[in-house]
Every structure is written in structure tokens, then in C-alpha cells.
Amino acid sequence: MIDKDKIFIFDTTMRDGEQSPGASMSLEEKIQISRIFDELGIDIIEAGFPIASPGDFEAVSAISKILKNSIPCGLSRASKKDIDACHEALKSAPRFRIHTFISTSALHMKHKLNKSQEQVLDAIKESVTYARNLTDDVEWSCEDGTRTDMDFMCKIVELAIKSGAKTINIPDTVGYTIPSEFTKIITTLKNKVPNIDKAILSVHCHNDLGLAVANSLAGVSAGARQVECTINGIGERAGNAALEEIVMAIKTRNDLMPYTTGINTELLSKASKVVSNATFPVQFNKAIVGKNAFAHEAGIHQDGMLKNRETYEIMTPESVGVKKTSLVMGKHSGRHAFKEKLNDLGYVDVTDDIIQSAFGKFKILADKKKHVYDDDIAALVDDSMISEKSVINLKSLKVFAGTGEPQRAEMTLDVYGEVKKTSETGDGPVDAIFKCIKVLYPHDVKLQLYQVHAVTEGTDAQATVSVRIEEKGKTTVGQTSDTDTLVASANAYLSALNKMIIKRKKTSAPIEHETQKVKGI
């Protein structure tokens, strides 16, 4: 017995979605996507159009063999040859669906098919009956359904059900209808087709007017119990109804749409990324799965979010597989959000003076940069916290390089007021310098970036060296300029290291200096 509150999700990402220009997928990509979809909880996966190409046939066949929960489906026109190709590709699956269709609008019948209504009726009866002899799960679609004469639609739907179709799909093939009109179409079919209770009504909406999701939900509210959609809304022209939007709309507004889908929504973001990697990027402001879907930059919004996330979020990011809300730091951000960002970055004991100083620098930077990253903010705070006298200072440096002997550096450092010296060899002069620093001040950080830029032209140009280091998820950046590139390299590394020492003190419980630890070994 069919659950009247259950909405079946029919995914056509790998069939209709792939027909989007630039969205062609390889067999390996389709297999990867189908595994995610199976885990996601999609009821029916339309894996392709087997007659279209050997590649499509191979993909449908391969996918049908690996699905554990979802029902594989293939598309066919109203011809025995197409239906046979579907059956051949799907027959290895324990259960499968054949989806056959034919155009039914006056415009399509005349200019595309060159067939009369009677000829179309004969084709429906013959194709659906033929498919039904190959499987008990047959879906039939009336292409260009929303521009089909209503009386004729009632007649063909009744015939398709009588011929063996268990699912009747009404496509808005060209994205032409609006919600009130689509509601009327589904309601009329429910009221006027005598055997409509023997089939599930389905909707398949395109987004040419930006109404695919709205029309699909209107169809559901009117009695449709299957929605055909695609991840990220990809598809021909302006795309299809987006699966993630359909599912989350039903989940979020369950008060108005008291239905269930069986989709594990926490995998939506993952599914979106897999499809995006195989096709094309998702727009930043795309609902549910876009980069900005759970991002807030405006100061008023950020302040509201920090007080109560429900002020500006109608669903949690975790519910769709996003780790957390993102307070995007930009020129519209306020001091409250800036302070919260510092807490997130680990600056838990920063004084108000430092926050105010860093916030002022942040506002200036935000006017210059479109994107202000966490590392930018960390650098601003680190610079505000650095005292005039660092805990580690370079006293002297000599470097020996060339082809005659191993590259070697002799270094003297002032470490917490104690002068220390060492000499080390390395794989190049910079490596030797960095080894000296590690010997004189034992530490365990990872060098993430080392860059040298000439500030001016000529052999006497001043070099700017940038160094970024990482320790237990925390990063710091040091940048120093000098006409001697090797001196600049040493000072840039020491600058980053001094910032890291300060960051340790500010973000965690007090610990002993490494120099004290070394003495205790």
C-alpha cells in the first residue's frame, strides 16, 4: 500500500541534467555520483537514455548493477527499439523502471511528430503495453504536458494507465506554466481521470521562468506524489527543479506540506559537490548548497545571528551537511562579528585595545579587498599584539654558499634575553638558515609558504620575503624586506615565529618556554 504522505524523489541528473551544455559526465563520474545518490536516499535514479549512445547504454547498465537501494531507470521514446535498449541495459538489476514518453501538445504533434491525436493514442497504447511486458514498473510522460489540451490529456493519461503505466509524469517541458495553472492541471487529472488512483502522479518542471521548484511544490500540494529533479538544478536551458530545494522546502515548511521524502538531507552538500566537480561550479548564491547559502556579511544580520541564529536562518547548515554558519568578514561587518571571529580563530584573551586597533586595520583592508580571509584577520591581530621587542631577535648571520662546499649558515640569536650561537649546513642557504633557528629555538612548526619578491628593479633591489608557518591548526605570517635576501629570509621566519609564540600565549593556557623544556630533557 502506498503511503499518501510519501513523496518519491526521482533524480534525472545523469539524464536530463547531462543534457545541459558542458555537463557531460564520464562513466566513472556517473558511477561515483550514483553511489552518493544511493546513499542519499533517492528513490529512482534515471541513469540515462540507453538508445542515445553506446556510452549512455554502458552507464545505465553499470549503474543498474551497483545500486543497493535506489531503483535504476532508463528513458525511451515510444518505440520498441528504444524500449528494448532500456530493458537490455537494466535487466541485470533486481528491479528497474522503464520511462517512456511521447509529445502530446498540438504544437509538438504537428511540427515535431507530424502525427494526429489518434496516431499518438495508438503509439501510447503500443509502447506502454510493450514496456509493461518487460517490467511491472513503467512510467509514462506526456512531453510538453503543460501546453497540452486538457481534455486530450485526460484521455491519454487514462489510456496510459490502462495500458500498464504505474507512474504518470506531467512535464513542464519548456518551463512555461505558473503554480496556479499547474495546480489546476494536476487537480483536473485527479478529478476527471477515472483510473487515476491506480497510478502515482509525477511532476517534471523546467526553470525557464525561474518557477521549476515553485511549480513542482504546487503539483505536490495538488496531489502529485513524485517529483523529478536534479542536484544543483542542472538541466537543459535554464535547468530543472533543484532536488535540494524541493527536499528542504518540504522539510522546512512541513507545517504547510506535511510530507516525507526519505532523503538523508545531511548528504545534500556532499552530493552537490560531487555533481559540481563532474559538471560545472554552483553559483555562490544558489539556495541550500551555494557557498553563500549560510554566509552572512551585513553587520545587522551578523549581530542578529550571534544573538539567535533563527533571526536570519530558517534551517541549520548542519541539516544539509554544511559544517557551520559562516560569518563572512567584509566592509559591512560590525565590531560584534569581528570579536566573534577572533574567538573562532582562537584569540580568547585579546584585550579591547588590541581588538579596537585590529578592527580599525580590518575596516581599511576590507575597503581594499573583496575577500578578507581568516589569515588576513589573524595577521592584523598578530601585528597589533606584537611588542616592539620580539622574544627572538637576530643578532648576526653569515652564510657560506657556492659549489665548493656545502651551504652553511652561522647564526647568533637573542632568545628570551639569552644569546645563542650555532652553525648548520643545509640543502641550500635558506634551508641552513632555518635549521639554525630550529636549533637555537627548538620548535615544531610546518613551513607552509616561502616567497621572495623584488620590490624594485636591478641587482641591488630590495627583496621582500614572506613566510607562513602552521602549528596545530594555527597559522602566522612573517614578512620582511632587505637588500640581502638571506637576511630578509631569516627575519621573515623569525617574525612569523614570534607571532606564533604570542598566539600560543593568547589562545591557550600558559605553558613553559621551549627553552625551559629543553633544559629539562
Short mmCIF file of C-alpha atoms in Angstrom, two decimals:
data_model
loop_
_atom_site.label_atom_id
_atom_site.label_comp_id
_atom_site.label_asym_id
_atom_site.label_seq_id
_atom_site.Cartn_x
_atom_site.Cartn_y
_atom_site.Cartn_z
CA MET A 1 0.00 0.00 0.00
CA ILE A 2 1.32 3.45 -0.98
CA ASP A 3 1.94 5.96 1.80
CA LYS A 4 -0.11 9.01 0.79
CA ASP A 5 2.29 11.33 2.60
CA LYS A 6 5.42 9.92 0.96
CA ILE A 7 6.93 11.97 -1.89
CA PHE A 8 9.07 9.87 -4.21
CA ILE A 9 12.21 11.62 -5.40
CA PHE A 10 13.07 10.79 -9.00
CA ASP A 11 16.52 12.08 -9.90
CA THR A 12 17.39 12.80 -13.51
CA THR A 13 20.79 14.47 -13.00
CA MET A 14 22.56 11.90 -15.16
CA ARG A 15 19.96 12.03 -17.93
CA ASP A 16 18.23 15.42 -18.19
CA GLY A 17 20.97 17.10 -16.20
CA GLU A 18 23.66 15.81 -18.52
CA GLN A 19 21.83 17.38 -21.45
CA SER A 20 22.87 20.75 -20.06
CA PRO A 21 25.67 22.18 -22.25
CA GLY A 22 29.01 21.48 -20.58
CA ALA A 23 27.61 18.88 -18.19
CA SER A 24 28.68 15.71 -19.97
CA MET A 25 29.86 13.11 -17.47
CA SER A 26 32.24 10.19 -17.84
CA LEU A 27 31.28 6.65 -16.87
CA GLU A 28 33.50 6.85 -13.79
CA GLU A 29 31.87 10.13 -12.72
CA LYS A 30 28.38 8.69 -13.19
CA ILE A 31 29.23 5.66 -11.08
CA GLN A 32 30.62 7.88 -8.32
CA ILE A 33 27.51 10.07 -8.45
CA SER A 34 25.15 7.08 -8.41
CA ARG A 35 26.81 5.71 -5.27
CA ILE A 36 26.28 9.03 -3.49
CA PHE A 37 22.67 9.20 -4.73
CA ASP A 38 22.02 5.67 -3.49
CA GLU A 39 23.33 6.65 -0.06
CA LEU A 40 21.39 9.91 -0.19
CA GLY A 41 18.11 8.01 -0.31
CA ILE A 42 16.87 8.89 -3.80
CA ASP A 43 14.00 6.58 -4.77
CA ILE A 44 14.52 6.38 -8.55
CA ILE A 45 17.68 7.25 -10.46
CA GLU A 46 17.25 7.93 -14.16
CA ALA A 47 20.73 6.90 -15.24
CA GLY A 48 20.48 7.82 -18.91
CA PHE A 49 18.91 7.36 -22.34
CA PRO A 50 20.27 3.94 -23.41
CA ILE A 51 19.43 4.25 -27.13
CA ALA A 52 21.14 7.65 -27.38
CA SER A 53 24.73 6.35 -27.48
CA PRO A 54 26.90 3.36 -26.54
CA GLY A 55 28.23 5.45 -23.64
CA ASP A 56 24.75 6.09 -22.28
CA PHE A 57 23.88 2.41 -22.62
CA GLU A 58 27.05 1.40 -20.78
CA ALA A 59 26.41 3.91 -17.99
CA VAL A 60 22.81 2.78 -17.42
CA SER A 61 23.94 -0.85 -17.41
CA ALA A 62 26.83 -0.25 -15.00
CA ILE A 63 24.76 1.85 -12.61
CA SER A 64 21.91 -0.65 -12.56
CA LYS A 65 24.32 -3.29 -11.26
CA ILE A 66 25.69 -1.32 -8.28
CA LEU A 67 22.62 0.35 -6.77
CA LYS A 68 21.61 -1.15 -3.43
CA ASN A 69 18.53 0.89 -2.54
CA SER A 70 17.56 3.18 -5.42
CA ILE A 71 15.63 1.91 -8.44
CA PRO A 72 17.54 2.37 -11.72
CA CYS A 73 15.63 3.82 -14.65
CA GLY A 74 16.22 4.38 -18.35
CA LEU A 75 14.43 6.73 -20.75
CA SER A 76 12.92 5.71 -24.07
CA ARG A 77 10.81 7.20 -26.78
CA ALA A 78 7.58 5.50 -27.81
CA SER A 79 9.35 2.89 -29.92
CA LYS A 80 10.10 -0.79 -29.41
CA LYS A 81 13.74 -0.26 -30.33
CA ASP A 82 14.18 2.33 -27.56
CA ILE A 83 12.31 0.21 -25.03
CA ASP A 84 14.38 -2.87 -25.91
CA ALA A 85 17.57 -0.87 -25.36
CA CYS A 86 16.27 0.19 -21.93
CA HIS A 87 15.43 -3.37 -21.00
CA GLU A 88 18.78 -4.69 -22.17
CA ALA A 89 20.67 -2.07 -20.16
CA LEU A 90 18.60 -2.56 -17.00
CA LYS A 91 17.81 -6.28 -16.96
CA SER A 92 20.64 -7.18 -14.55
CA ALA A 93 19.01 -5.15 -11.76
CA PRO A 94 16.62 -6.99 -9.40
CA ARG A 95 14.09 -4.22 -10.07
CA PHE A 96 14.11 -1.41 -12.60
CA ARG A 97 11.91 1.14 -14.33
CA ILE A 98 11.36 1.91 -17.99
CA HIS A 99 10.35 5.50 -18.60
CA THR A 100 8.74 6.08 -21.99
CA PHE A 101 7.34 9.31 -23.41
CA ILE A 102 5.75 11.00 -26.40
CA SER A 103 4.84 14.59 -27.23
CA THR A 104 1.18 15.47 -26.74
CA SER A 105 0.78 19.23 -27.29
CA ALA A 106 -0.78 20.37 -30.57
CA LEU A 107 2.41 22.26 -31.36
CA HIS A 108 4.65 19.23 -30.87
CA MET A 109 2.32 16.74 -32.54
CA LYS A 110 2.15 18.89 -35.66
CA HIS A 111 5.69 20.22 -36.00
CA LYS A 112 7.79 17.62 -34.21
CA LEU A 113 5.96 14.31 -34.68
CA ASN A 114 3.77 15.07 -37.67
CA LYS A 115 1.13 12.86 -36.06
CA SER A 116 -2.57 13.21 -35.36
CA GLN A 117 -4.17 12.73 -31.94
CA GLU A 118 -5.32 9.26 -33.00
CA GLN A 119 -1.79 8.26 -34.05
CA VAL A 120 -0.41 9.47 -30.74
CA LEU A 121 -3.05 7.49 -28.86
CA ASP A 122 -2.06 4.35 -30.79
CA ALA A 123 1.62 4.96 -30.05
CA ILE A 124 0.92 5.36 -26.33
CA LYS A 125 -1.05 2.15 -26.14
CA GLU A 126 1.52 0.16 -28.11
CA SER A 127 4.64 1.49 -26.32
CA VAL A 128 3.32 1.30 -22.76
CA THR A 129 1.90 -2.19 -23.29
CA TYR A 130 5.19 -3.34 -24.79
CA ALA A 131 7.21 -1.91 -21.89
CA ARG A 132 4.79 -3.41 -19.37
CA ASN A 133 5.54 -6.88 -20.75
CA LEU A 134 9.22 -6.31 -19.85
CA THR A 135 8.76 -4.87 -16.36
CA ASP A 136 5.92 -4.14 -13.96
CA ASP A 137 7.41 -0.67 -13.27
CA VAL A 138 6.56 1.55 -16.24
CA GLU A 139 6.46 5.33 -16.19
CA TRP A 140 4.85 7.31 -18.98
CA SER A 141 5.31 11.02 -19.73
CA CYS A 142 3.38 13.41 -21.96
CA GLU A 143 6.09 15.69 -23.32
CA ASP A 144 5.08 19.36 -23.33
CA GLY A 145 2.27 18.42 -20.98
CA THR A 146 1.58 21.93 -19.70
CA ARG A 147 0.76 23.08 -23.26
CA THR A 148 -1.41 20.04 -23.99
CA ASP A 149 -5.18 20.35 -24.40
CA MET A 150 -6.72 19.37 -21.05
CA ASP A 151 -9.45 17.12 -22.43
CA PHE A 152 -6.90 15.30 -24.59
CA MET A 153 -4.56 14.94 -21.62
CA CYS A 154 -7.25 13.30 -19.53
CA LYS A 155 -7.86 10.82 -22.36
CA ILE A 156 -4.18 9.91 -22.87
CA VAL A 157 -3.47 9.60 -19.15
CA GLU A 158 -6.40 7.21 -18.76
CA LEU A 159 -5.10 5.18 -21.71
CA ALA A 160 -1.52 5.05 -20.41
CA ILE A 161 -2.71 3.74 -17.02
CA LYS A 162 -4.99 1.21 -18.68
CA SER A 163 -2.02 0.03 -20.81
CA GLY A 164 0.11 -0.65 -17.72
CA ALA A 165 1.79 2.59 -16.60
CA LYS A 166 2.11 2.82 -12.81
CA THR A 167 3.53 6.35 -12.83
CA ILE A 168 2.16 9.21 -14.90
CA ASN A 169 4.52 12.14 -15.29
CA ILE A 170 3.35 15.61 -16.31
CA PRO A 171 6.34 17.58 -17.60
CA ASP A 172 6.51 21.32 -17.91
CA THR A 173 8.99 20.68 -20.70
CA VAL A 174 9.66 24.29 -21.63
CA GLY A 175 9.18 25.88 -18.20
CA TYR A 176 6.03 27.64 -19.37
CA THR A 177 3.48 27.16 -16.60
CA ILE A 178 2.95 29.01 -13.31
CA PRO A 179 1.98 27.47 -9.94
CA SER A 180 -1.75 28.28 -10.07
CA GLU A 181 -2.07 26.87 -13.58
CA PHE A 182 -0.07 23.75 -12.73
CA THR A 183 -2.21 23.19 -9.65
CA LYS A 184 -5.28 23.26 -11.90
CA ILE A 185 -3.76 20.69 -14.30
CA ILE A 186 -2.96 18.19 -11.52
CA THR A 187 -6.32 18.77 -9.82
CA THR A 188 -8.19 18.23 -13.08
CA LEU A 189 -6.39 14.94 -13.70
CA LYS A 190 -7.19 13.80 -10.16
CA ASN A 191 -10.87 14.63 -10.64
CA LYS A 192 -11.52 13.62 -14.26
CA VAL A 193 -9.37 10.54 -14.98
CA PRO A 194 -11.42 7.56 -13.70
CA ASN A 195 -8.44 5.23 -13.07
CA ILE A 196 -6.04 7.86 -11.71
CA ASP A 197 -5.99 6.10 -8.33
CA LYS A 198 -4.12 3.20 -9.97
CA ALA A 199 -1.05 5.33 -10.69
CA ILE A 200 1.25 7.80 -8.99
CA LEU A 201 1.17 11.30 -10.46
CA SER A 202 4.58 12.81 -11.07
CA VAL A 203 5.81 16.30 -12.00
CA HIS A 204 8.87 17.29 -14.01
CA CYS A 205 9.42 21.05 -14.19
CA HIS A 206 11.96 23.14 -16.07
CA ASN A 207 13.22 26.50 -14.88
CA ASP A 208 12.90 28.78 -17.92
CA LEU A 209 10.86 31.30 -15.93
CA GLY A 210 12.58 30.50 -12.62
CA LEU A 211 9.49 28.65 -11.38
CA ALA A 212 10.57 25.00 -11.53
CA VAL A 213 10.64 24.45 -7.76
CA ALA A 214 7.50 26.53 -7.15
CA ASN A 215 5.60 24.60 -9.84
CA SER A 216 6.82 21.26 -8.52
CA LEU A 217 5.65 22.08 -4.99
CA ALA A 218 2.33 23.30 -6.37
CA GLY A 219 1.97 19.92 -8.08
CA VAL A 220 2.75 18.11 -4.83
CA SER A 221 0.18 20.17 -2.91
CA ALA A 222 -2.38 19.33 -5.60
CA GLY A 223 -1.79 15.58 -5.29
CA ALA A 224 1.38 14.61 -7.18
CA ARG A 225 3.47 12.13 -5.19
CA GLN A 226 6.65 12.00 -7.29
CA VAL A 227 8.94 14.89 -8.16
CA GLU A 228 11.52 14.66 -10.94
CA CYS A 229 14.50 16.89 -10.26
CA THR A 230 18.28 17.23 -10.44
CA ILE A 231 21.06 18.04 -7.99
CA ASN A 232 22.09 21.70 -8.31
CA GLY A 233 19.12 22.16 -10.66
CA ILE A 234 21.23 21.36 -13.73
CA GLY A 235 19.47 20.55 -16.97
CA GLU A 236 18.65 21.81 -20.43
CA ARG A 237 18.47 25.57 -20.96
CA ALA A 238 17.77 27.15 -17.53
CA GLY A 239 17.80 23.75 -15.82
CA ASN A 240 15.41 21.55 -13.85
CA ALA A 241 13.82 21.82 -10.44
CA ALA A 242 16.63 21.53 -7.89
CA LEU A 243 16.38 18.37 -5.78
CA GLU A 244 17.93 20.00 -2.72
CA GLU A 245 15.44 22.89 -2.86
CA ILE A 246 12.43 20.58 -3.21
CA VAL A 247 13.51 18.39 -0.32
CA MET A 248 14.45 21.22 2.04
CA ALA A 249 11.31 23.20 1.23
CA ILE A 250 9.20 20.20 2.26
CA LYS A 251 11.31 19.65 5.37
CA THR A 252 11.39 23.30 6.41
CA ARG A 253 7.73 24.05 5.70
CA ASN A 254 6.32 20.75 6.88
CA ASP A 255 3.54 22.75 8.51
CA LEU A 256 2.14 23.56 5.05
CA MET A 257 3.44 20.48 3.23
CA PRO A 258 3.12 17.57 5.71
CA TYR A 259 5.03 15.07 3.58
CA THR A 260 8.19 12.97 3.87
CA THR A 261 10.86 12.25 1.25
CA GLY A 262 13.22 9.69 2.78
CA ILE A 263 16.23 11.82 1.76
CA ASN A 264 19.20 11.97 4.14
CA THR A 265 19.49 15.76 3.90
CA GLU A 266 22.86 15.84 5.65
CA LEU A 267 24.37 14.42 2.44
CA LEU A 268 22.96 17.14 0.16
CA SER A 269 26.06 19.32 0.29
CA LYS A 270 28.29 16.32 -0.46
CA ALA A 271 26.10 15.27 -3.41
CA SER A 272 26.15 18.82 -4.71
CA LYS A 273 29.94 18.96 -4.64
CA VAL A 274 30.32 15.59 -6.41
CA VAL A 275 27.97 16.68 -9.20
CA SER A 276 29.59 20.11 -9.40
CA ASN A 277 33.05 18.56 -9.74
CA ALA A 278 31.80 16.48 -12.67
CA THR A 279 29.90 19.29 -14.39
CA PHE A 280 30.31 22.97 -13.53
CA PRO A 281 30.52 25.21 -10.43
CA VAL A 282 27.48 26.13 -8.37
CA GLN A 283 26.65 29.83 -8.20
CA PHE A 284 27.58 31.38 -4.86
CA ASN A 285 24.02 32.43 -4.01
CA LYS A 286 22.42 29.10 -5.00
CA ALA A 287 19.80 28.07 -2.45
CA ILE A 288 20.74 25.30 0.01
CA VAL A 289 24.12 24.32 -1.49
CA GLY A 290 25.63 27.61 -2.66
CA LYS A 291 28.75 28.94 -0.96
CA ASN A 292 26.78 31.89 0.44
CA ALA A 293 23.66 29.94 1.45
CA PHE A 294 24.70 30.08 5.11
CA ALA A 295 27.01 33.08 4.96
CA HIS A 296 26.29 36.49 6.48
CA GLU A 297 28.30 39.67 5.95
CA ALA A 298 25.97 42.54 6.82
CA GLY A 299 26.64 43.80 10.34
CA ILE A 300 22.94 43.87 11.28
CA HIS A 301 22.49 40.26 10.12
CA GLN A 302 25.67 39.11 11.86
CA ASP A 303 24.62 40.75 15.11
CA GLY A 304 21.21 39.04 14.91
CA MET A 305 22.80 35.68 14.10
CA LEU A 306 25.13 35.92 17.08
CA LYS A 307 22.18 36.57 19.37
CA ASN A 308 19.87 33.93 17.86
CA ARG A 309 20.60 32.12 14.60
CA GLU A 310 16.88 31.82 13.83
CA THR A 311 16.76 35.57 13.21
CA TYR A 312 18.23 35.05 9.74
CA GLU A 313 18.39 31.27 9.16
CA ILE A 314 15.32 29.12 8.52
CA MET A 315 17.33 25.88 8.56
CA THR A 316 20.62 24.85 10.09
CA PRO A 317 23.68 24.43 7.87
CA GLU A 318 24.29 21.06 9.56
CA SER A 319 20.92 19.82 8.24
CA VAL A 320 22.29 19.87 4.67
CA GLY A 321 25.82 18.74 5.51
CA VAL A 322 27.50 22.15 5.90
CA LYS A 323 29.72 22.30 9.00
CA LYS A 324 28.55 25.64 10.32
CA THR A 325 27.27 29.11 9.55
CA SER A 326 29.90 31.40 8.07
CA LEU A 327 30.12 34.98 9.24
CA VAL A 328 31.87 36.43 6.19
CA MET A 329 34.09 39.30 7.19
CA GLY A 330 33.82 42.26 4.85
CA LYS A 331 33.35 46.01 4.86
CA HIS A 332 29.76 45.60 6.10
CA SER A 333 30.76 43.60 9.17
CA GLY A 334 30.47 45.10 12.64
CA ARG A 335 32.64 45.02 15.75
CA HIS A 336 30.49 42.31 17.38
CA ALA A 337 31.04 39.92 14.48
CA PHE A 338 34.74 40.81 14.35
CA LYS A 339 35.17 39.93 18.01
CA GLU A 340 33.26 36.66 17.49
CA LYS A 341 35.52 35.84 14.54
CA LEU A 342 38.56 36.35 16.77
CA ASN A 343 37.09 33.89 19.28
CA ASP A 344 36.58 31.36 16.46
CA LEU A 345 40.20 31.85 15.43
CA GLY A 346 41.35 31.17 19.00
CA TYR A 347 42.02 34.69 20.26
CA VAL A 348 40.12 34.26 23.52
CA ASP A 349 42.02 36.66 25.80
CA VAL A 350 42.64 39.58 23.48
CA THR A 351 42.31 42.99 25.14
CA ASP A 352 39.83 45.60 23.99
CA ASP A 353 42.69 47.87 22.91
CA ILE A 354 44.07 45.21 20.59
CA ILE A 355 40.59 44.41 19.24
CA GLN A 356 39.96 48.08 18.52
CA SER A 357 43.33 48.51 16.83
CA ALA A 358 42.88 45.36 14.71
CA PHE A 359 39.27 46.28 13.87
CA GLY A 360 40.37 49.66 12.53
CA LYS A 361 43.00 47.99 10.33
CA PHE A 362 40.40 45.42 9.25
CA LYS A 363 37.97 48.13 8.05
CA ILE A 364 40.72 49.74 5.97
CA LEU A 365 41.70 46.36 4.50
CA ALA A 366 38.07 45.40 3.79
CA ASP A 367 37.64 48.52 1.65
CA LYS A 368 40.60 47.40 -0.46
CA LYS A 369 39.95 43.65 -0.70
CA LYS A 370 36.86 41.86 -1.99
CA HIS A 371 37.55 38.84 0.22
CA VAL A 372 39.07 39.15 3.69
CA TYR A 373 40.23 35.69 4.76
CA ASP A 374 40.83 34.30 8.23
CA ASP A 375 44.58 34.51 7.67
CA ASP A 376 44.22 38.22 6.87
CA ILE A 377 42.40 38.82 10.15
CA ALA A 378 44.91 36.73 12.09
CA ALA A 379 47.76 38.75 10.61
CA LEU A 380 46.07 42.02 11.63
CA VAL A 381 45.62 40.83 15.20
CA ASP A 382 49.11 39.37 15.37
CA ASP A 383 50.56 42.68 14.18
CA SER A 384 48.52 44.51 16.81
CA MET A 385 49.79 42.18 19.54
CA ILE A 386 53.48 42.18 18.57
CA SER A 387 55.50 44.25 21.01
CA GLU A 388 58.32 46.49 19.90
CA LYS A 389 60.80 43.96 21.19
CA SER A 390 60.25 40.42 19.98
CA VAL A 391 61.21 37.46 22.15
CA ILE A 392 63.61 36.16 19.49
CA ASN A 393 65.88 38.57 17.64
CA LEU A 394 68.58 38.10 15.01
CA LYS A 395 71.97 39.35 16.24
CA SER A 396 74.19 38.23 13.37
CA LEU A 397 74.16 36.00 10.29
CA LYS A 398 76.87 34.69 7.98
CA VAL A 399 76.07 32.45 5.05
CA PHE A 400 78.52 30.34 3.04
CA ALA A 401 77.23 29.25 -0.37
CA GLY A 402 78.64 28.12 -3.68
CA THR A 403 79.84 24.99 -5.45
CA GLY A 404 82.99 24.30 -3.49
CA GLU A 405 81.50 23.32 -0.13
CA PRO A 406 78.12 22.53 1.50
CA GLN A 407 75.91 25.56 2.08
CA ARG A 408 76.34 26.66 5.68
CA ALA A 409 74.93 29.35 7.96
CA GLU A 410 76.40 30.78 11.16
CA MET A 411 73.79 32.49 13.31
CA THR A 412 73.54 34.33 16.61
CA LEU A 413 70.10 34.84 18.18
CA ASP A 414 68.84 36.60 21.27
CA VAL A 415 66.29 34.11 22.69
CA TYR A 416 64.43 35.44 25.71
CA GLY A 417 67.44 37.60 26.57
CA GLU A 418 69.93 34.73 26.22
CA VAL A 419 72.45 34.99 23.36
CA LYS A 420 72.93 31.71 21.50
CA LYS A 421 75.13 30.71 18.54
CA THR A 422 75.19 27.80 16.10
CA SER A 423 76.42 26.73 12.68
CA GLU A 424 74.40 24.42 10.45
CA THR A 425 74.55 23.07 6.91
CA GLY A 426 71.53 22.59 4.71
CA ASP A 427 70.14 21.91 1.28
CA GLY A 428 70.78 25.47 0.17
CA PRO A 429 71.49 28.63 2.19
CA VAL A 430 67.85 29.28 3.19
CA ASP A 431 67.48 25.73 4.48
CA ALA A 432 70.68 26.18 6.51
CA ILE A 433 69.32 29.44 8.00
CA PHE A 434 66.03 27.84 9.03
CA LYS A 435 67.88 24.90 10.57
CA CYS A 436 69.93 27.32 12.69
CA ILE A 437 66.73 28.88 14.02
CA LYS A 438 65.31 25.46 14.92
CA VAL A 439 68.49 24.53 16.77
CA LEU A 440 68.66 27.78 18.73
CA TYR A 441 64.93 27.80 19.48
CA PRO A 442 63.62 24.21 19.31
CA HIS A 443 60.08 24.16 17.93
CA ASP A 444 57.80 22.04 15.76
CA VAL A 445 56.05 24.08 13.09
CA LYS A 446 55.39 23.37 9.42
CA LEU A 447 56.64 25.76 6.77
CA GLN A 448 53.61 26.34 4.52
CA LEU A 449 54.91 29.17 2.33
CA TYR A 450 58.21 30.78 1.40
CA GLN A 451 58.11 33.52 -1.23
CA VAL A 452 60.60 36.13 -2.43
CA HIS A 453 59.57 39.26 -4.33
CA ALA A 454 61.80 42.03 -5.65
CA VAL A 455 60.46 45.42 -4.63
CA THR A 456 62.38 47.35 -7.27
CA GLU A 457 64.41 46.59 -10.39
CA GLY A 458 68.12 45.90 -10.59
CA THR A 459 70.64 43.71 -8.83
CA ASP A 460 70.52 45.97 -5.76
CA ALA A 461 66.76 45.59 -5.47
CA GLN A 462 65.23 45.28 -2.03
CA ALA A 463 63.71 41.84 -1.57
CA THR A 464 60.53 41.18 0.35
CA VAL A 465 60.36 37.69 1.82
CA SER A 466 57.08 36.17 3.05
CA VAL A 467 56.95 33.14 5.33
CA ARG A 468 53.85 31.34 6.58
CA ILE A 469 54.10 28.69 9.29
CA GLU A 470 51.50 26.39 10.86
CA GLU A 471 51.26 24.72 14.25
CA LYS A 472 48.25 22.68 15.44
CA GLY A 473 45.87 24.41 13.06
CA LYS A 474 47.14 27.93 13.83
CA THR A 475 48.99 29.90 11.15
CA THR A 476 51.11 33.03 11.26
CA VAL A 477 52.76 35.07 8.54
CA GLY A 478 56.03 36.97 8.68
CA GLN A 479 57.17 39.46 6.03
CA THR A 480 60.46 41.36 5.94
CA SER A 481 62.30 43.46 3.36
CA ASP A 482 66.08 43.80 2.98
CA THR A 483 68.60 44.27 0.21
CA ASP A 484 70.09 40.97 1.40
CA THR A 485 67.59 38.25 0.53
CA LEU A 486 69.06 35.82 3.06
CA VAL A 487 68.82 38.30 5.92
CA ALA A 488 65.24 39.04 4.88
CA SER A 489 64.55 35.28 4.89
CA ALA A 490 65.83 34.87 8.43
CA ASN A 491 63.92 37.87 9.75
CA ALA A 492 60.68 36.85 7.98
CA TYR A 493 60.84 33.39 9.58
CA LEU A 494 61.61 34.92 12.99
CA SER A 495 58.72 37.37 12.59
CA ALA A 496 56.30 34.50 11.92
CA LEU A 497 57.77 32.54 14.83
CA ASN A 498 57.44 35.49 17.24
CA LYS A 499 53.79 35.85 16.23
CA MET A 500 53.23 32.15 16.83
CA ILE A 501 54.70 32.43 20.33
CA ILE A 502 52.35 35.31 21.12
CA LYS A 503 49.42 33.42 19.61
CA ARG A 504 50.17 30.44 21.86
CA LYS A 505 50.01 32.67 24.92
CA LYS A 506 46.79 34.34 23.82
CA THR A 507 44.91 31.25 22.70
CA SER A 508 45.79 28.61 25.28
CA ALA A 509 46.69 28.07 28.92
CA PRO A 510 50.13 29.34 29.99
CA ILE A 511 52.95 26.96 29.11
CA GLU A 512 56.65 26.87 29.81
CA HIS A 513 59.02 28.38 27.28
CA GLU A 514 60.55 25.87 24.95
CA THR A 515 63.95 26.91 26.29
CA GLN A 516 62.86 25.74 29.74
CA LYS A 517 61.56 22.47 28.28
CA VAL A 518 64.86 21.83 26.53
CA LYS A 519 66.79 22.29 29.77
CA GLY A 520 64.65 19.65 31.42
CA ILE A 521 65.34 16.95 28.85
#
